[in-house]
Amino acid sequence: MSTSADPLAALAALPGVAESVNAVRNAVDRVYGHRVMRRRSNEVTSEAALRGARGSAALAGADWALEEVRRRTDFGAEGEPRTVGAALRLTAEAGQLLSIWRQSPLRVLARLHLVAAGGVEGDEGVGRPRQSGEPVDEPLIGSDLPLPDADEVAGRLDGLARLLLAGSEAPALVTAAVVHGELLALRPFVSRNGLVARAAERIVLVGSGLDPKSICPAEVGYAELGVAPYMAALEGYASGTPEGMVVWIAHCGRAVELGVRESTAVCEALQRGAA
């Protein structure tokens, strides 16, 4: 990443990033301008939350149909039900953490992991960065992406928090993509890092004012684009090269655009009285 005073703004200045930023901004503006949003925005928000959680769970290995997620209640069982339950809990929790995020991003990340893991404070490995020698259970991310050791994780998390607290002129998409990519590359917790990373991205997009009503679920887009392109783009981020960063930011932008498309379809269905 750049060593300039505002490294996020330096990323935003890379060739090709402005195109992604503008495409996302235009797409978001269009869905917010839909006539349904004037009267039934709460319904769109609720539906976006459900579909976003389903998409995030799919990327974590629990690829359930939307109606299955909608009707099921048994999310405590091991395996896929617990993954879907974690995604649903995170989606509900993220909206409650905006004010804390602005003051202490690391505290929010710890809370997100606690919620995702379904544990309580004090449970081993829950709600805190992993320690030296602790294994990481993150099946989606294979051995092609090196796992930083605990000391590097601690240092980079601290750097990320300082970066966020310092503020930036960078567009929300760039900041959200960096938060998402950094958490996936670091895998700071013993489990559920992907779910936490995508929830943190959602917090940035909402808190920045780009998507204040949380109706543009990027998670839907990531799931639609597929795991292989997601991982290929992440490898670009992890490389730290300008080209790799542009690929990752563009992938994140495309996911947001697809999330917008999903919510636009929800708006159209509500307008027809079909949802």
GROMACS .gro file of N, CA, C and O in nm, residues 57 61-64 75 77-85:
model
   60
   57ALA      N    1  -2.321  -1.624   0.350
   57ALA     CA    2  -2.316  -1.765   0.393
   57ALA      C    3  -2.276  -1.855   0.277
   57ALA      O    4  -2.199  -1.951   0.295
   61GLY      N    5  -1.957  -2.140   0.234
   61GLY     CA    6  -1.978  -2.283   0.216
   61GLY      C    7  -2.119  -2.332   0.241
   61GLY      O    8  -2.146  -2.452   0.229
   62ALA      N    9  -2.212  -2.239   0.275
   62ALA     CA   10  -2.351  -2.279   0.300
   62ALA      C   11  -2.439  -2.211   0.195
   62ALA      O   12  -2.499  -2.107   0.221
   63ASP      N   13  -2.444  -2.269   0.077
   63ASP     CA   14  -2.512  -2.207  -0.036
   63ASP      C   15  -2.657  -2.253  -0.040
   63ASP      O   16  -2.694  -2.341  -0.117
   64TRP      N   17  -2.740  -2.193   0.043
   64TRP     CA   18  -2.881  -2.228   0.052
   64TRP      C   19  -2.964  -2.138  -0.039
   64TRP      O   20  -2.930  -2.021  -0.062
   75PHE      N   21  -3.090  -2.283   1.327
   75PHE     CA   22  -2.956  -2.240   1.288
   75PHE      C   23  -2.849  -2.274   1.392
   75PHE      O   24  -2.736  -2.228   1.382
   77ALA      N   25  -2.758  -2.595   1.467
   77ALA     CA   26  -2.691  -2.722   1.437
   77ALA      C   27  -2.555  -2.697   1.373
   77ALA      O   28  -2.533  -2.596   1.306
   78GLU      N   29  -2.464  -2.790   1.392
   78GLU     CA   30  -2.329  -2.777   1.335
   78GLU      C   31  -2.336  -2.779   1.183
   78GLU      O   32  -2.431  -2.830   1.123
   79GLY      N   33  -2.232  -2.726   1.121
   79GLY     CA   34  -2.221  -2.728   0.976
   79GLY      C   35  -2.291  -2.609   0.913
   79GLY      O   36  -2.287  -2.497   0.963
   80GLU      N   37  -2.357  -2.634   0.802
   80GLU     CA   38  -2.416  -2.526   0.724
   80GLU      C   39  -2.520  -2.444   0.800
   80GLU      O   40  -2.523  -2.321   0.788
   81PRO      N   41  -2.608  -2.507   0.880
   81PRO     CA   42  -2.705  -2.424   0.954
   81PRO      C   43  -2.638  -2.321   1.044
   81PRO      O   44  -2.683  -2.206   1.052
   82ARG      N   45  -2.531  -2.359   1.108
   82ARG     CA   46  -2.463  -2.264   1.196
   82ARG      C   47  -2.398  -2.151   1.116
   82ARG      O   48  -2.394  -2.036   1.160
   83THR      N   49  -2.348  -2.183   0.997
   83THR     CA   50  -2.290  -2.079   0.912
   83THR      C   51  -2.395  -1.979   0.868
   83THR      O   52  -2.373  -1.857   0.871
   84VAL      N   53  -2.511  -2.029   0.826
   84VAL     CA   54  -2.619  -1.940   0.785
   84VAL      C   55  -2.665  -1.856   0.904
   84VAL      O   56  -2.688  -1.734   0.892
   85GLY      N   57  -2.676  -1.918   1.019
   85GLY     CA   58  -2.716  -1.844   1.139
   85GLY      C   59  -2.617  -1.735   1.173
   85GLY      O   60  -2.655  -1.624   1.212
   0.00000   0.00000   0.00000
